[in-house]
mmCIF file of C-alpha atoms in Angstrom:
data_model
loop_
_atom_site.group_PDB
_atom_site.id
_atom_site.type_symbol
_atom_site.label_atom_id
_atom_site.label_comp_id
_atom_site.label_asym_id
_atom_site.label_seq_id
_atom_site.Cartn_x
_atom_site.Cartn_y
_atom_site.Cartn_z
ATOM 1 C CA UNK F 1223 -65.886 62.935 -48.771
ATOM 2 C CA UNK F 1224 -67.054 59.440 -49.659
ATOM 3 C CA UNK F 1225 -67.448 58.224 -46.079
ATOM 4 C CA UNK F 1226 -71.258 58.836 -45.886
ATOM 5 C CA UNK F 1227 -71.723 56.963 -49.168
ATOM 6 C CA UNK F 1228 -69.562 54.020 -48.043
ATOM 7 C CA UNK F 1229 -71.392 53.953 -44.708
ATOM 8 C CA UNK F 1230 -74.734 53.820 -46.539
ATOM 9 C CA UNK F 1231 -73.455 50.883 -48.638
ATOM 10 C CA UNK F 1232 -72.228 49.192 -45.439
ATOM 11 C CA UNK F 1233 -75.675 49.486 -43.805
ATOM 12 C CA UNK F 1234 -77.648 48.589 -46.952
ATOM 13 C CA UNK F 1235 -76.152 45.071 -47.134
ATOM 14 C CA UNK F 1236 -76.756 44.333 -43.469
ATOM 15 C CA UNK F 1237 -79.648 43.747 -41.057
ATOM 16 C CA UNK F 1238 -78.606 46.744 -38.964
ATOM 17 C CA UNK F 1239 -81.298 48.561 -36.956
ATOM 18 C CA UNK F 1240 -81.089 50.892 -33.992
ATOM 19 C CA UNK F 1241 -82.673 48.108 -31.933
ATOM 20 C CA UNK F 1242 -80.265 45.386 -33.121
ATOM 21 C CA UNK F 1243 -76.860 46.884 -33.836
ATOM 22 C CA UNK F 1244 -75.081 43.543 -34.366
ATOM 23 C CA UNK F 1245 -74.016 43.833 -38.020
ATOM 24 C CA UNK F 1246 -75.020 40.807 -40.134
ATOM 25 C CA UNK F 1247 -74.411 40.529 -43.882
ATOM 26 C CA UNK F 1248 -77.606 39.927 -45.923
ATOM 27 C CA UNK F 1249 -76.380 40.777 -49.427
ATOM 28 C CA UNK F 1250 -78.948 42.427 -51.692
ATOM 29 C CA UNK F 1251 -81.945 41.173 -49.707
ATOM 30 C CA UNK F 1252 -82.790 44.672 -48.472
ATOM 31 C CA UNK F 1253 -82.922 46.015 -52.038
ATOM 32 C CA UNK F 1254 -85.150 43.116 -53.134
ATOM 33 C CA UNK F 1255 -87.559 43.727 -50.240
ATOM 34 C CA UNK F 1256 -87.640 47.448 -50.921
ATOM 35 C CA UNK F 1257 -88.427 47.001 -54.629
ATOM 36 C CA UNK F 1258 -91.251 44.531 -53.857
ATOM 37 C CA UNK F 1259 -92.905 47.037 -51.501
ATOM 38 C CA UNK F 1260 -95.860 48.759 -53.273
ATOM 39 C CA UNK F 1261 -95.353 51.868 -51.136
ATOM 40 C CA UNK F 1262 -91.823 52.183 -52.514
ATOM 41 C CA UNK F 1263 -93.068 51.920 -56.111
ATOM 42 C CA UNK F 1264 -95.646 54.623 -55.418
ATOM 43 C CA UNK F 1265 -92.942 56.753 -53.821
ATOM 44 C CA UNK F 1266 -90.662 56.258 -56.835
ATOM 45 C CA UNK F 1267 -93.419 57.476 -59.166
ATOM 46 C CA UNK F 1268 -94.075 60.456 -56.881
ATOM 47 C CA UNK F 1269 -90.368 61.329 -56.957
ATOM 48 C CA UNK F 1270 -90.275 61.473 -60.760
ATOM 49 C CA UNK F 1271 -93.503 63.493 -60.873
ATOM 50 C CA UNK F 1272 -92.290 65.880 -58.170
ATOM 51 C CA UNK F 1273 -88.856 66.319 -59.755
ATOM 52 C CA UNK F 1274 -89.734 66.797 -63.412
ATOM 53 C CA UNK F 1275 -93.020 68.595 -62.710
ATOM 54 C CA UNK F 1276 -91.344 71.230 -60.557
ATOM 55 C CA UNK F 1277 -88.383 71.573 -62.937
ATOM 56 C CA UNK F 1278 -90.669 72.004 -65.950
ATOM 57 C CA UNK F 1279 -92.781 74.617 -64.164
ATOM 58 C CA UNK F 1280 -89.657 76.352 -62.854
ATOM 59 C CA UNK F 1281 -88.183 76.522 -66.377
ATOM 60 C CA UNK F 1282 -91.354 78.090 -67.783
ATOM 61 C CA UNK F 1283 -91.458 80.682 -64.991
ATOM 62 C CA UNK F 1284 -87.718 81.268 -65.342
ATOM 63 C CA UNK F 1285 -87.919 81.872 -69.078
ATOM 64 C CA UNK F 1286 -90.754 84.372 -68.851
ATOM 65 C CA UNK F 1287 -89.050 86.023 -65.864
ATOM 66 C CA UNK F 1288 -85.817 86.363 -67.845
ATOM 67 C CA UNK F 1289 -87.607 87.983 -70.793
ATOM 68 C CA UNK F 1290 -89.335 90.419 -68.463
ATOM 69 C CA UNK F 1291 -86.070 91.359 -66.757
ATOM 70 C CA UNK F 1292 -84.371 91.969 -70.109
ATOM 71 C CA UNK F 1293 -86.864 94.715 -70.903
ATOM 72 C CA UNK F 1294 -86.208 98.164 -69.414
ATOM 73 C CA UNK F 1295 -88.831 99.350 -66.913
ATOM 74 C CA UNK F 1296 -88.811 101.520 -63.781
ATOM 75 C CA UNK F 1297 -87.493 99.626 -60.739
ATOM 76 C CA UNK F 1298 -85.884 96.823 -62.767
ATOM 77 C CA UNK F 1299 -82.842 96.801 -60.469
ATOM 78 C CA UNK F 1300 -85.059 96.386 -57.399
ATOM 79 C CA UNK F 1301 -87.006 93.558 -59.069
ATOM 80 C CA UNK F 1302 -83.748 91.818 -59.994
ATOM 81 C CA UNK F 1303 -82.663 92.030 -56.349
ATOM 82 C CA UNK F 1304 -86.013 90.754 -55.036
ATOM 83 C CA UNK F 1305 -86.070 87.857 -57.478
ATOM 84 C CA UNK F 1306 -83.521 86.008 -55.319
ATOM 85 C CA UNK F 1307 -85.867 86.029 -52.298
ATOM 86 C CA UNK F 1308 -86.830 82.331 -52.681
ATOM 87 C CA UNK F 1309 -83.124 81.536 -52.220
ATOM 88 C CA UNK F 1310 -82.608 83.922 -49.296
ATOM 89 C CA UNK F 1311 -85.665 83.025 -47.213
ATOM 90 C CA UNK F 1312 -85.078 79.894 -45.084
ATOM 91 C CA UNK F 1313 -86.965 76.976 -46.567
ATOM 92 C CA UNK F 1314 -88.689 76.202 -43.243
ATOM 93 C CA UNK F 1315 -90.052 79.754 -42.957
ATOM 94 C CA UNK F 1316 -91.098 79.899 -46.622
ATOM 95 C CA UNK F 1317 -92.840 76.535 -46.469
ATOM 96 C CA UNK F 1318 -94.818 77.548 -43.383
ATOM 97 C CA UNK F 1319 -96.014 80.610 -45.320
ATOM 98 C CA UNK F 1320 -97.042 78.380 -48.222
ATOM 99 C CA UNK F 1321 -98.764 76.044 -45.759
ATOM 100 C CA UNK F 1322 -100.959 78.919 -44.597
ATOM 101 C CA UNK F 1323 -101.774 79.825 -48.194
ATOM 102 C CA UNK F 1324 -102.882 76.232 -48.824
ATOM 103 C CA UNK F 1325 -104.695 75.873 -45.497
ATOM 104 C CA UNK F 1326 -108.168 74.309 -45.743
ATOM 105 C CA UNK F 1327 -109.794 77.111 -43.671
ATOM 106 C CA UNK F 1328 -107.602 80.215 -44.015
ATOM 107 C CA UNK F 1329 -106.234 79.787 -47.562
ATOM 108 C CA UNK F 1330 -105.754 83.190 -49.192
ATOM 109 C CA UNK F 1331 -105.985 81.418 -52.560
ATOM 110 C CA UNK F 1332 -109.448 80.082 -51.774
ATOM 111 C CA UNK F 1333 -110.502 83.448 -50.296
ATOM 112 C CA UNK F 1334 -109.432 85.255 -53.499
ATOM 113 C CA UNK F 1335 -111.247 82.837 -55.801
ATOM 114 C CA UNK F 1336 -114.417 83.084 -53.664
ATOM 115 C CA UNK F 1337 -114.180 86.899 -53.632
ATOM 116 C CA UNK F 1338 -113.840 86.949 -57.424
ATOM 117 C CA UNK F 1339 -116.827 84.634 -57.807
ATOM 118 C CA UNK F 1340 -114.798 81.851 -59.441
ATOM 119 C CA UNK F 1341 -115.897 79.270 -56.875
ATOM 120 C CA UNK F 1342 -118.350 79.120 -53.992
ATOM 121 C CA UNK F 1343 -117.319 78.466 -50.413
ATOM 122 C CA UNK F 1344 -118.610 74.893 -50.606
ATOM 123 C CA UNK F 1345 -116.440 74.280 -53.685
ATOM 124 C CA UNK F 1346 -113.238 75.567 -52.062
ATOM 125 C CA UNK F 1347 -110.525 72.945 -52.660
ATOM 126 C CA UNK F 1348 -108.756 71.257 -49.771
ATOM 127 C CA UNK F 1349 -105.286 71.785 -51.185
ATOM 128 C CA UNK F 1350 -103.267 69.672 -48.761
ATOM 129 C CA UNK F 1351 -106.012 67.131 -48.016
ATOM 130 C CA UNK F 1352 -106.598 65.960 -51.582
ATOM 131 C CA UNK F 1353 -103.873 63.578 -52.893
ATOM 132 C CA UNK F 1354 -103.703 65.152 -56.381
ATOM 133 C CA UNK F 1355 -103.885 68.743 -55.143
ATOM 134 C CA UNK F 1356 -101.262 68.014 -52.477
ATOM 135 C CA UNK F 1357 -98.839 66.875 -55.190
ATOM 136 C CA UNK F 1358 -99.608 70.056 -57.141
ATOM 137 C CA UNK F 1359 -98.826 72.080 -53.997
ATOM 138 C CA UNK F 1360 -95.393 70.521 -53.410
ATOM 139 C CA UNK F 1361 -94.564 70.934 -57.118
ATOM 140 C CA UNK F 1362 -95.546 74.621 -57.025
ATOM 141 C CA UNK F 1363 -93.516 75.313 -53.889
ATOM 142 C CA UNK F 1364 -90.437 73.576 -55.275
ATOM 143 C CA UNK F 1365 -90.811 75.376 -58.626
ATOM 144 C CA UNK F 1366 -91.004 78.641 -56.663
ATOM 145 C CA UNK F 1367 -87.642 77.760 -55.080
ATOM 146 C CA UNK F 1368 -86.098 76.782 -58.430
ATOM 147 C CA UNK F 1369 -87.277 79.549 -60.749
ATOM 148 C CA UNK F 1370 -84.738 82.250 -59.619
ATOM 149 C CA UNK F 1371 -81.968 79.820 -60.585
ATOM 150 C CA UNK F 1372 -83.715 79.252 -63.929
ATOM 151 C CA UNK F 1373 -83.908 83.022 -64.480
ATOM 152 C CA UNK F 1374 -80.156 83.345 -63.900
ATOM 153 C CA UNK F 1375 -79.508 80.491 -66.361
ATOM 154 C CA UNK F 1376 -81.744 82.026 -69.035
ATOM 155 C CA UNK F 1377 -80.321 85.514 -68.536
ATOM 156 C CA UNK F 1378 -76.761 84.171 -68.875
ATOM 157 C CA UNK F 1379 -77.652 82.271 -72.033
ATOM 158 C CA UNK F 1380 -79.726 84.958 -73.743
ATOM 159 C CA UNK F 1381 -77.262 87.777 -73.083
ATOM 160 C CA UNK F 1382 -74.460 85.609 -74.541
ATOM 161 C CA UNK F 1383 -76.225 85.420 -77.941
ATOM 162 C CA UNK F 1384 -74.781 87.983 -80.383
ATOM 163 C CA UNK F 1385 -77.297 90.750 -81.017
ATOM 164 C CA UNK F 1386 -76.435 90.561 -84.733
ATOM 165 C CA UNK F 1387 -78.056 87.127 -84.924
ATOM 166 C CA UNK F 1388 -81.283 88.408 -83.350
ATOM 167 C CA UNK F 1389 -81.316 91.504 -85.576
ATOM 168 C CA UNK F 1390 -80.724 89.440 -88.725
ATOM 169 C CA UNK F 1391 -83.609 87.119 -87.826
ATOM 170 C CA UNK F 1392 -85.865 90.114 -87.180
ATOM 171 C CA UNK F 1393 -84.951 91.653 -90.543
ATOM 172 C CA UNK F 1394 -85.732 88.313 -92.231
ATOM 173 C CA UNK F 1395 -89.232 88.463 -90.800
ATOM 174 C CA UNK F 1396 -88.921 86.150 -87.785
ATOM 175 C CA UNK F 1397 -91.508 87.070 -85.162
ATOM 176 C CA UNK F 1398 -91.243 86.846 -81.373
ATOM 177 C CA UNK F 1399 -92.129 83.141 -81.053
ATOM 178 C CA UNK F 1400 -90.008 82.094 -84.053
ATOM 179 C CA UNK F 1401 -86.968 83.967 -82.729
ATOM 180 C CA UNK F 1402 -87.384 82.380 -79.334
ATOM 181 C CA UNK F 1403 -88.052 78.785 -80.295
ATOM 182 C CA UNK F 1404 -85.969 78.464 -83.483
ATOM 183 C CA UNK F 1405 -82.991 80.680 -82.625
ATOM 184 C CA UNK F 1406 -82.666 81.565 -78.939
ATOM 185 C CA UNK F 1407 -83.783 78.281 -77.384
ATOM 186 C CA UNK F 1408 -81.501 76.020 -79.501
ATOM 187 C CA UNK F 1409 -78.517 78.309 -78.798
ATOM 188 C CA UNK F 1410 -79.029 78.324 -75.008
ATOM 189 C CA UNK F 1411 -80.019 74.650 -74.805
ATOM 190 C CA UNK F 1412 -76.597 73.385 -73.573
ATOM 191 C CA UNK F 1413 -76.394 75.832 -70.645
ATOM 192 C CA UNK F 1414 -80.095 75.279 -69.916
ATOM 193 C CA UNK F 1415 -79.548 71.511 -69.785
ATOM 194 C CA UNK F 1416 -76.611 71.881 -67.385
ATOM 195 C CA UNK F 1417 -78.778 74.000 -65.092
ATOM 196 C CA UNK F 1418 -81.566 71.444 -65.399
ATOM 197 C CA UNK F 1419 -79.183 68.644 -64.393
ATOM 198 C CA UNK F 1420 -78.323 70.489 -61.178
ATOM 199 C CA UNK F 1421 -82.028 71.104 -60.529
ATOM 200 C CA UNK F 1422 -82.965 67.462 -61.138
ATOM 201 C CA UNK F 1423 -80.205 66.095 -58.898
ATOM 202 C CA UNK F 1424 -80.996 68.430 -55.996
ATOM 203 C CA UNK F 1425 -84.775 67.972 -56.305
ATOM 204 C CA UNK F 1426 -84.637 64.184 -56.714
ATOM 205 C CA UNK F 1427 -82.721 63.837 -53.443
ATOM 206 C CA UNK F 1428 -84.545 66.587 -51.535
ATOM 207 C CA UNK F 1429 -87.083 65.977 -48.771
ATOM 208 C CA UNK F 1430 -87.452 69.414 -47.165
ATOM 209 C CA UNK F 1431 -90.541 70.676 -49.046
ATOM 210 C CA UNK F 1432 -92.428 67.392 -48.681
ATOM 211 C CA UNK F 1433 -91.417 66.987 -45.037
ATOM 212 C CA UNK F 1434 -92.452 70.528 -44.081
ATOM 213 C CA UNK F 1435 -95.544 70.976 -46.261
ATOM 214 C CA UNK F 1436 -97.356 67.615 -46.341
ATOM 215 C CA UNK F 1437 -95.231 65.184 -44.315
ATOM 216 C CA UNK F 1438 -95.623 62.756 -47.195
ATOM 217 C CA UNK F 1439 -99.430 62.751 -47.027
ATOM 218 C CA UNK F 1440 -102.207 62.371 -47.545
ATOM 219 C CA UNK F 1441 -101.776 58.563 -47.534
ATOM 220 C CA UNK F 1442 -98.259 58.686 -49.055
ATOM 221 C CA UNK F 1443 -99.557 60.707 -52.026
ATOM 222 C CA UNK F 1444 -96.602 63.116 -51.852
ATOM 223 C CA UNK F 1445 -93.949 60.854 -50.345
ATOM 224 C CA UNK F 1446 -90.653 60.950 -52.253
ATOM 225 C CA UNK F 1447 -87.557 58.748 -51.985
ATOM 226 C CA UNK F 1448 -85.598 61.131 -49.751
ATOM 227 C CA UNK F 1449 -88.528 61.419 -47.350
ATOM 228 C CA UNK F 1450 -89.205 57.664 -47.409
ATOM 229 C CA UNK F 1451 -85.546 56.882 -46.687
ATOM 230 C CA UNK F 1452 -85.614 59.300 -43.761
ATOM 231 C CA UNK F 1453 -88.848 57.823 -42.371
ATOM 232 C CA UNK F 1454 -87.682 54.214 -42.644
ATOM 233 C CA UNK F 1455 -84.033 54.660 -41.702
ATOM 234 C CA UNK F 1456 -84.180 57.388 -39.036
ATOM 235 C CA UNK F 1457 -87.730 57.695 -37.691
ATOM 236 C CA UNK F 1458 -88.505 53.949 -37.731
ATOM 237 C CA UNK F 1459 -84.941 52.914 -36.903
ATOM 238 C CA UNK F 1460 -84.652 50.392 -39.769
ATOM 239 C CA UNK F 1461 -81.287 51.755 -40.882
ATOM 240 C CA UNK F 1462 -80.498 49.000 -43.406
ATOM 241 C CA UNK F 1463 -83.729 49.417 -45.420
ATOM 242 C CA UNK F 1464 -83.493 53.204 -45.150
ATOM 243 C CA UNK F 1465 -79.985 53.042 -46.617
ATOM 244 C CA UNK F 1466 -81.200 50.744 -49.404
ATOM 245 C CA UNK F 1467 -83.960 53.221 -50.319
ATOM 246 C CA UNK F 1468 -81.491 56.107 -50.356
ATOM 247 C CA UNK F 1469 -78.943 54.224 -52.473
ATOM 248 C CA UNK F 1470 -81.662 53.378 -54.989
ATOM 249 C CA UNK F 1471 -81.526 57.027 -56.073
ATOM 250 C CA UNK F 1472 -77.915 56.672 -57.231
ATOM 251 C CA UNK F 1473 -78.401 54.484 -60.374
ATOM 252 C CA UNK F 1474 -81.590 56.342 -61.310
ATOM 253 C CA UNK F 1475 -79.832 59.719 -61.201
ATOM 254 C CA UNK F 1476 -76.801 58.248 -62.985
ATOM 255 C CA UNK F 1477 -78.861 57.178 -66.009
ATOM 256 C CA UNK F 1478 -80.875 60.414 -66.043
ATOM 257 C CA UNK F 1479 -77.725 62.568 -65.999
ATOM 258 C CA UNK F 1480 -75.970 60.422 -68.608
ATOM 259 C CA UNK F 1481 -79.011 60.644 -70.853
ATOM 260 C CA UNK F 1482 -79.139 64.429 -70.570
ATOM 261 C CA UNK F 1483 -75.392 64.784 -71.230
ATOM 262 C CA UNK F 1484 -75.647 62.548 -74.317
ATOM 263 C CA UNK F 1485 -78.538 64.716 -75.493
ATOM 264 C CA UNK F 1486 -76.329 67.828 -75.227
ATOM 265 C CA UNK F 1487 -73.461 66.128 -77.079
ATOM 266 C CA UNK F 1488 -75.724 65.138 -79.950
ATOM 267 C CA UNK F 1489 -77.063 68.666 -80.189
ATOM 268 C CA UNK F 1490 -73.507 70.030 -80.394
ATOM 269 C CA UNK F 1491 -72.705 67.650 -83.249
#
């Protein structure tokens, strides 16, 4: 199970490339060179923005989706079944569909806004060609993948709260927002944080959405650590620096996860 990790450590302290496969120990030189690279620093910032932006958006969508699914309405069972579609559809197929929706010429989003008179044709945004909009696009697509998981987490937490507690708060005059943010949210915070940890770990190390939607562009504006490690280590053949970039994610995730777990422990106290 730990062989890929040990192999990455082995390559990260060497000068190994696919063009020169004679292993030579270089210590931490690869890590020092990677950290001094301005592209890496930009990629690190993109990774945090991509990870926490998509998780935050996914949590908001998940919470509202959970509240909607708790209310009885015709076809609720069908909606609950369809809500897992982002998990069922292959990521490559789904991302191609999103790519068409964000296309500079055939974007259905732009067409809708023009038809509604919100923007003119000359003002239509180039979603994947603008660095800021491209980051918004990858965040939206990843949040779309994450929000069914967030709905499941919220549904599990909310349904576990005794109805007596909700009824007592209602009798005492607590409105919708007060019940949700002073009673429900604090009670489901531990399970929500555990779900968020899984989401952060998988998103921080993921490259599929960026690779398929923007290929890291424009001008590295959406490049994340997983994508950068793949480009350097596999595409460019510089295996040692690619391994160093990939291993850099380990201490970052370690401190993030530890911080979130300590936050849960303090809340329980």
